[in-house]
Amino acid sequence: MKMKAIVTVTLKPSILDPQGEAVAHALQNMGVKGVQSVRIGKHIELEIEGGEEKALRAKLEEISKELLSNPVMENFHLDLRAGG
Amino acid sequence: MKMKAIVTVTLKPSILDPQGEAVAHALQNMGVKGVQSVRIGKHIELEIEGGEEKALRAKLEEISKELLSNPVMENFHLDLRAGG
């Protein structure tokens, strides 16, 4: 069965995000008011042909932790759904 | 009212994604089977203090198109919700 996994990787709240701050300043300079913070993370879409959902989810959790994120400074969220 | 906007920027399907392909190959080399494609995009969280929701949404759509994405090769999706 074909599954689609979306892994969202975000910086932990205590980690500074200079790229996000640059975007926030650019928005202010463009005249956009009210922006209080901008944080930038990664959005990773995997299409995976896999067996049983529970095993697939465990495998994807491991991949997310080991390869797609840096557990020292990032959190990840895994969303697994049917379809490609 | 404080709002949270999440802008997801993804490459258009016709655009090659070498970063995603590198991740797909790394997964294969790690022995993960069944990965058919990996595409990497940006996940941008904005906290914004804004007036009326409709105007705020229009402003954020414009920001997403003009600043946060490159309309030639990327699509964006805007998700606006209450709370910070």
PDB file of C-alpha atoms in Angstrom:
ATOM      1  CA  MET A   1       0.000   0.000   0.000  1.00  0.00           C
ATOM      2  CA  LYS A   2       1.281   3.414  -0.936  1.00  0.00           C
ATOM      3  CA  MET A   3       1.565   5.861   1.948  1.00  0.00           C
ATOM      4  CA  LYS A   4       2.498   9.516   2.183  1.00  0.00           C
ATOM      5  CA  ALA A   5       4.487  10.675   5.195  1.00  0.00           C
ATOM      6  CA  ILE A   6       4.946  14.337   6.049  1.00  0.00           C
ATOM      7  CA  VAL A   7       7.721  15.089   8.498  1.00  0.00           C
ATOM      8  CA  THR A   8       7.811  18.637   9.834  1.00  0.00           C
ATOM      9  CA  VAL A   9      11.101  19.579  11.469  1.00  0.00           C
ATOM     10  CA  THR A  10      11.157  22.731  13.596  1.00  0.00           C
ATOM     11  CA  LEU A  11      13.794  24.360  15.753  1.00  0.00           C
ATOM     12  CA  LYS A  12      13.273  23.935  19.496  1.00  0.00           C
ATOM     13  CA  PRO A  13      11.843  27.109  21.072  1.00  0.00           C
ATOM     14  CA  SER A  14      15.098  27.816  22.941  1.00  0.00           C
ATOM     15  CA  ILE A  15      17.175  27.821  19.721  1.00  0.00           C
ATOM     16  CA  LEU A  16      17.705  31.138  17.949  1.00  0.00           C
ATOM     17  CA  ASP A  17      16.533  31.332  14.327  1.00  0.00           C
ATOM     18  CA  PRO A  18      18.534  33.994  12.416  1.00  0.00           C
ATOM     19  CA  GLN A  19      16.873  33.072   9.104  1.00  0.00           C
ATOM     20  CA  GLY A  20      13.446  33.627  10.638  1.00  0.00           C
ATOM     21  CA  GLU A  21      14.576  36.905  12.183  1.00  0.00           C
ATOM     22  CA  ALA A  22      15.818  38.073   8.787  1.00  0.00           C
ATOM     23  CA  VAL A  23      12.387  37.361   7.303  1.00  0.00           C
ATOM     24  CA  ALA A  24      10.681  39.196  10.203  1.00  0.00           C
ATOM     25  CA  HIS A  25      12.880  42.260   9.596  1.00  0.00           C
ATOM     26  CA  ALA A  26      12.276  42.120   5.843  1.00  0.00           C
ATOM     27  CA  LEU A  27       8.521  42.096   6.507  1.00  0.00           C
ATOM     28  CA  GLN A  28       8.828  45.136   8.789  1.00  0.00           C
ATOM     29  CA  ASN A  29      10.863  46.945   6.133  1.00  0.00           C
ATOM     30  CA  MET A  30       8.154  46.125   3.584  1.00  0.00           C
ATOM     31  CA  GLY A  31       5.628  47.856   5.836  1.00  0.00           C
ATOM     32  CA  VAL A  32       3.916  44.753   7.204  1.00  0.00           C
ATOM     33  CA  LYS A  33       2.917  45.522  10.782  1.00  0.00           C
ATOM     34  CA  GLY A  34       2.303  43.188  13.692  1.00  0.00           C
ATOM     35  CA  VAL A  35       4.714  40.359  12.901  1.00  0.00           C
ATOM     36  CA  GLN A  36       5.984  39.161  16.286  1.00  0.00           C
ATOM     37  CA  SER A  37       8.053  36.174  15.310  1.00  0.00           C
ATOM     38  CA  VAL A  38       9.000  34.075  12.309  1.00  0.00           C
ATOM     39  CA  ARG A  39      10.448  30.579  12.680  1.00  0.00           C
ATOM     40  CA  ILE A  40      11.563  28.513   9.709  1.00  0.00           C
ATOM     41  CA  GLY A  41      11.613  24.734   9.593  1.00  0.00           C
ATOM     42  CA  LYS A  42      11.638  21.913   7.071  1.00  0.00           C
ATOM     43  CA  HIS A  43       8.679  20.217   5.426  1.00  0.00           C
ATOM     44  CA  ILE A  44       9.641  16.769   4.120  1.00  0.00           C
ATOM     45  CA  GLU A  45       7.259  14.645   2.041  1.00  0.00           C
ATOM     46  CA  LEU A  46       8.052  10.959   1.591  1.00  0.00           C
ATOM     47  CA  GLU A  47       6.175   8.580  -0.670  1.00  0.00           C
ATOM     48  CA  ILE A  48       6.694   5.110   0.634  1.00  0.00           C
ATOM     49  CA  GLU A  49       5.441   1.712  -0.423  1.00  0.00           C
ATOM     50  CA  GLY A  50       5.193  -0.122   2.795  1.00  0.00           C
ATOM     51  CA  GLY A  51       3.779  -3.058   4.567  1.00  0.00           C
ATOM     52  CA  GLU A  52       1.918  -2.709   7.790  1.00  0.00           C
ATOM     53  CA  GLU A  53       1.135   0.790   9.079  1.00  0.00           C
ATOM     54  CA  LYS A  54       2.385   0.305  12.623  1.00  0.00           C
ATOM     55  CA  ALA A  55       5.796  -0.989  11.502  1.00  0.00           C
ATOM     56  CA  LEU A  56       6.021   1.735   8.872  1.00  0.00           C
ATOM     57  CA  ARG A  57       5.269   4.399  11.452  1.00  0.00           C
ATOM     58  CA  ALA A  58       7.970   3.044  13.777  1.00  0.00           C
ATOM     59  CA  LYS A  59      10.472   3.039  10.898  1.00  0.00           C
ATOM     60  CA  LEU A  60       9.571   6.602   9.926  1.00  0.00           C
ATOM     61  CA  GLU A  61       9.877   7.791  13.540  1.00  0.00           C
ATOM     62  CA  GLU A  62      13.384   6.340  13.592  1.00  0.00           C
ATOM     63  CA  ILE A  63      14.293   7.945  10.246  1.00  0.00           C
ATOM     64  CA  SER A  64      12.939  11.291  11.423  1.00  0.00           C
ATOM     65  CA  LYS A  65      15.011  11.166  14.587  1.00  0.00           C
ATOM     66  CA  GLU A  66      18.209   9.760  13.092  1.00  0.00           C
ATOM     67  CA  LEU A  67      18.395  11.335   9.666  1.00  0.00           C
ATOM     68  CA  LEU A  68      15.887  14.113   9.070  1.00  0.00           C
ATOM     69  CA  SER A  69      16.235  16.056  12.297  1.00  0.00           C
ATOM     70  CA  ASN A  70      18.922  16.929  14.791  1.00  0.00           C
ATOM     71  CA  PRO A  71      17.479  15.949  18.201  1.00  0.00           C
ATOM     72  CA  VAL A  72      19.807  18.370  20.010  1.00  0.00           C
ATOM     73  CA  MET A  73      18.168  21.431  18.508  1.00  0.00           C
ATOM     74  CA  GLU A  74      15.117  20.309  16.538  1.00  0.00           C
ATOM     75  CA  ASN A  75      11.735  18.712  17.117  1.00  0.00           C
ATOM     76  CA  PHE A  76       9.872  16.721  14.504  1.00  0.00           C
ATOM     77  CA  HIS A  77       6.248  15.857  13.858  1.00  0.00           C
ATOM     78  CA  LEU A  78       5.239  12.864  11.731  1.00  0.00           C
ATOM     79  CA  ASP A  79       1.982  12.709   9.806  1.00  0.00           C
ATOM     80  CA  LEU A  80       1.315   9.429   7.981  1.00  0.00           C
ATOM     81  CA  ARG A  81      -1.598   9.022   5.618  1.00  0.00           C
ATOM     82  CA  ALA A  82      -2.781   6.746   2.850  1.00  0.00           C
ATOM     83  CA  GLY A  83      -2.265   7.683  -0.769  1.00  0.00           C
ATOM     84  CA  GLY A  84       0.634   9.023  -2.787  1.00  0.00           C
TER      85      GLY A  84
ATOM     86  CA  MET B   1      -5.938  39.314  18.285  1.00  0.00           C
ATOM     87  CA  LYS B   2      -2.910  37.080  18.071  1.00  0.00           C
ATOM     88  CA  MET B   3      -2.857  34.700  15.116  1.00  0.00           C
ATOM     89  CA  LYS B   4      -0.533  31.955  14.003  1.00  0.00           C
ATOM     90  CA  ALA B   5       0.111  31.506  10.304  1.00  0.00           C
ATOM     91  CA  ILE B   6       1.812  28.453   8.881  1.00  0.00           C
ATOM     92  CA  VAL B   7       3.087  28.812   5.335  1.00  0.00           C
ATOM     93  CA  THR B   8       4.230  25.593   3.670  1.00  0.00           C
ATOM     94  CA  VAL B   9       6.365  26.160   0.588  1.00  0.00           C
ATOM     95  CA  THR B  10       6.923  23.166  -1.701  1.00  0.00           C
ATOM     96  CA  LEU B  11       8.654  22.753  -5.044  1.00  0.00           C
ATOM     97  CA  LYS B  12       6.311  22.390  -8.005  1.00  0.00           C
ATOM     98  CA  PRO B  13       6.051  18.751  -9.132  1.00  0.00           C
ATOM     99  CA  SER B  14       7.931  19.455 -12.381  1.00  0.00           C
ATOM    100  CA  ILE B  15      10.974  20.863 -10.530  1.00  0.00           C
ATOM    101  CA  LEU B  16      13.815  18.476  -9.674  1.00  0.00           C
ATOM    102  CA  ASP B  17      14.710  18.213  -5.983  1.00  0.00           C
ATOM    103  CA  PRO B  18      18.367  17.111  -5.591  1.00  0.00           C
ATOM    104  CA  GLN B  19      18.228  17.555  -1.803  1.00  0.00           C
ATOM    105  CA  GLY B  20      15.240  15.221  -1.609  1.00  0.00           C
ATOM    106  CA  GLU B  21      16.934  12.714  -3.925  1.00  0.00           C
ATOM    107  CA  ALA B  22      20.014  12.735  -1.685  1.00  0.00           C
ATOM    108  CA  VAL B  23      17.830  11.893   1.304  1.00  0.00           C
ATOM    109  CA  ALA B  24      16.082   9.120  -0.669  1.00  0.00           C
ATOM    110  CA  HIS B  25      19.473   7.586  -1.571  1.00  0.00           C
ATOM    111  CA  ALA B  26      20.714   7.898   2.014  1.00  0.00           C
ATOM    112  CA  LEU B  27      17.624   6.027   3.191  1.00  0.00           C
ATOM    113  CA  GLN B  28      18.234   3.244   0.651  1.00  0.00           C
ATOM    114  CA  ASN B  29      21.865   2.991   1.781  1.00  0.00           C
ATOM    115  CA  MET B  30      20.642   2.729   5.378  1.00  0.00           C
ATOM    116  CA  GLY B  31      18.554  -0.262   4.358  1.00  0.00           C
ATOM    117  CA  VAL B  32      15.151   1.427   4.399  1.00  0.00           C
ATOM    118  CA  LYS B  33      13.099  -0.178   1.627  1.00  0.00           C
ATOM    119  CA  GLY B  34      10.143   1.141  -0.320  1.00  0.00           C
ATOM    120  CA  VAL B  35      10.938   4.881  -0.394  1.00  0.00           C
ATOM    121  CA  GLN B  36       9.742   6.089  -3.780  1.00  0.00           C
ATOM    122  CA  SER B  37      10.290   9.805  -3.514  1.00  0.00           C
ATOM    123  CA  VAL B  38      11.386  12.462  -1.056  1.00  0.00           C
ATOM    124  CA  ARG B  39      10.612  16.148  -1.598  1.00  0.00           C
ATOM    125  CA  ILE B  40      11.826  18.858   0.745  1.00  0.00           C
ATOM    126  CA  GLY B  41      10.106  22.166   1.313  1.00  0.00           C
ATOM    127  CA  LYS B  42       9.938  24.956   3.874  1.00  0.00           C
ATOM    128  CA  HIS B  43       7.691  25.210   6.914  1.00  0.00           C
ATOM    129  CA  ILE B  44       7.352  28.831   8.039  1.00  0.00           C
ATOM    130  CA  GLU B  45       5.539  29.813  11.249  1.00  0.00           C
ATOM    131  CA  LEU B  46       4.563  33.445  11.737  1.00  0.00           C
ATOM    132  CA  GLU B  47       3.085  34.904  14.904  1.00  0.00           C
ATOM    133  CA  ILE B  48       1.187  37.986  13.941  1.00  0.00           C
ATOM    134  CA  GLU B  49      -0.883  40.479  15.892  1.00  0.00           C
ATOM    135  CA  GLY B  50      -3.484  41.513  13.410  1.00  0.00           C
ATOM    136  CA  GLY B  51      -6.761  43.173  12.939  1.00  0.00           C
ATOM    137  CA  GLU B  52      -9.482  41.564  10.932  1.00  0.00           C
ATOM    138  CA  GLU B  53      -8.953  37.980   9.749  1.00  0.00           C
ATOM    139  CA  LYS B  54      -9.929  38.522   6.116  1.00  0.00           C
ATOM    140  CA  ALA B  55      -7.501  41.430   5.675  1.00  0.00           C
ATOM    141  CA  LEU B  56      -4.777  39.528   7.529  1.00  0.00           C
ATOM    142  CA  ARG B  57      -5.261  36.505   5.272  1.00  0.00           C
ATOM    143  CA  ALA B  58      -5.004  38.663   2.156  1.00  0.00           C
ATOM    144  CA  LYS B  59      -1.817  40.263   3.487  1.00  0.00           C
ATOM    145  CA  LEU B  60      -0.311  36.866   4.316  1.00  0.00           C
ATOM    146  CA  GLU B  61      -1.197  35.512   0.868  1.00  0.00           C
ATOM    147  CA  GLU B  62       0.685  38.439  -0.632  1.00  0.00           C
ATOM    148  CA  ILE B  63       3.698  37.922   1.659  1.00  0.00           C
ATOM    149  CA  SER B  64       3.747  34.221   0.827  1.00  0.00           C
ATOM    150  CA  LYS B  65       3.732  34.913  -2.883  1.00  0.00           C
ATOM    151  CA  GLU B  66       6.141  37.861  -2.894  1.00  0.00           C
ATOM    152  CA  LEU B  67       8.644  37.039  -0.184  1.00  0.00           C
ATOM    153  CA  LEU B  68       8.403  33.506   1.150  1.00  0.00           C
ATOM    154  CA  SER B  69       8.093  31.567  -2.089  1.00  0.00           C
ATOM    155  CA  ASN B  70       9.326  31.772  -5.645  1.00  0.00           C
ATOM    156  CA  PRO B  71       6.195  31.494  -7.817  1.00  0.00           C
ATOM    157  CA  VAL B  72       8.230  30.288 -10.796  1.00  0.00           C
ATOM    158  CA  MET B  73       9.205  27.036  -9.120  1.00  0.00           C
ATOM    159  CA  GLU B  74       7.317  26.793  -5.830  1.00  0.00           C
ATOM    160  CA  ASN B  75       3.768  26.467  -4.552  1.00  0.00           C
ATOM    161  CA  PHE B  76       2.633  27.640  -1.132  1.00  0.00           C
ATOM    162  CA  HIS B  77      -0.155  26.729   1.242  1.00  0.00           C
ATOM    163  CA  LEU B  78      -1.356  29.121   3.960  1.00  0.00           C
ATOM    164  CA  ASP B  79      -2.947  27.932   7.183  1.00  0.00           C
ATOM    165  CA  LEU B  80      -4.170  30.695   9.505  1.00  0.00           C
ATOM    166  CA  ARG B  81      -5.416  29.934  12.999  1.00  0.00           C
ATOM    167  CA  ALA B  82      -6.109  31.739  16.246  1.00  0.00           C
ATOM    168  CA  GLY B  83      -3.571  31.661  19.051  1.00  0.00           C
ATOM    169  CA  GLY B  84       0.178  32.129  19.213  1.00  0.00           C
TER     170      GLY B  84
END
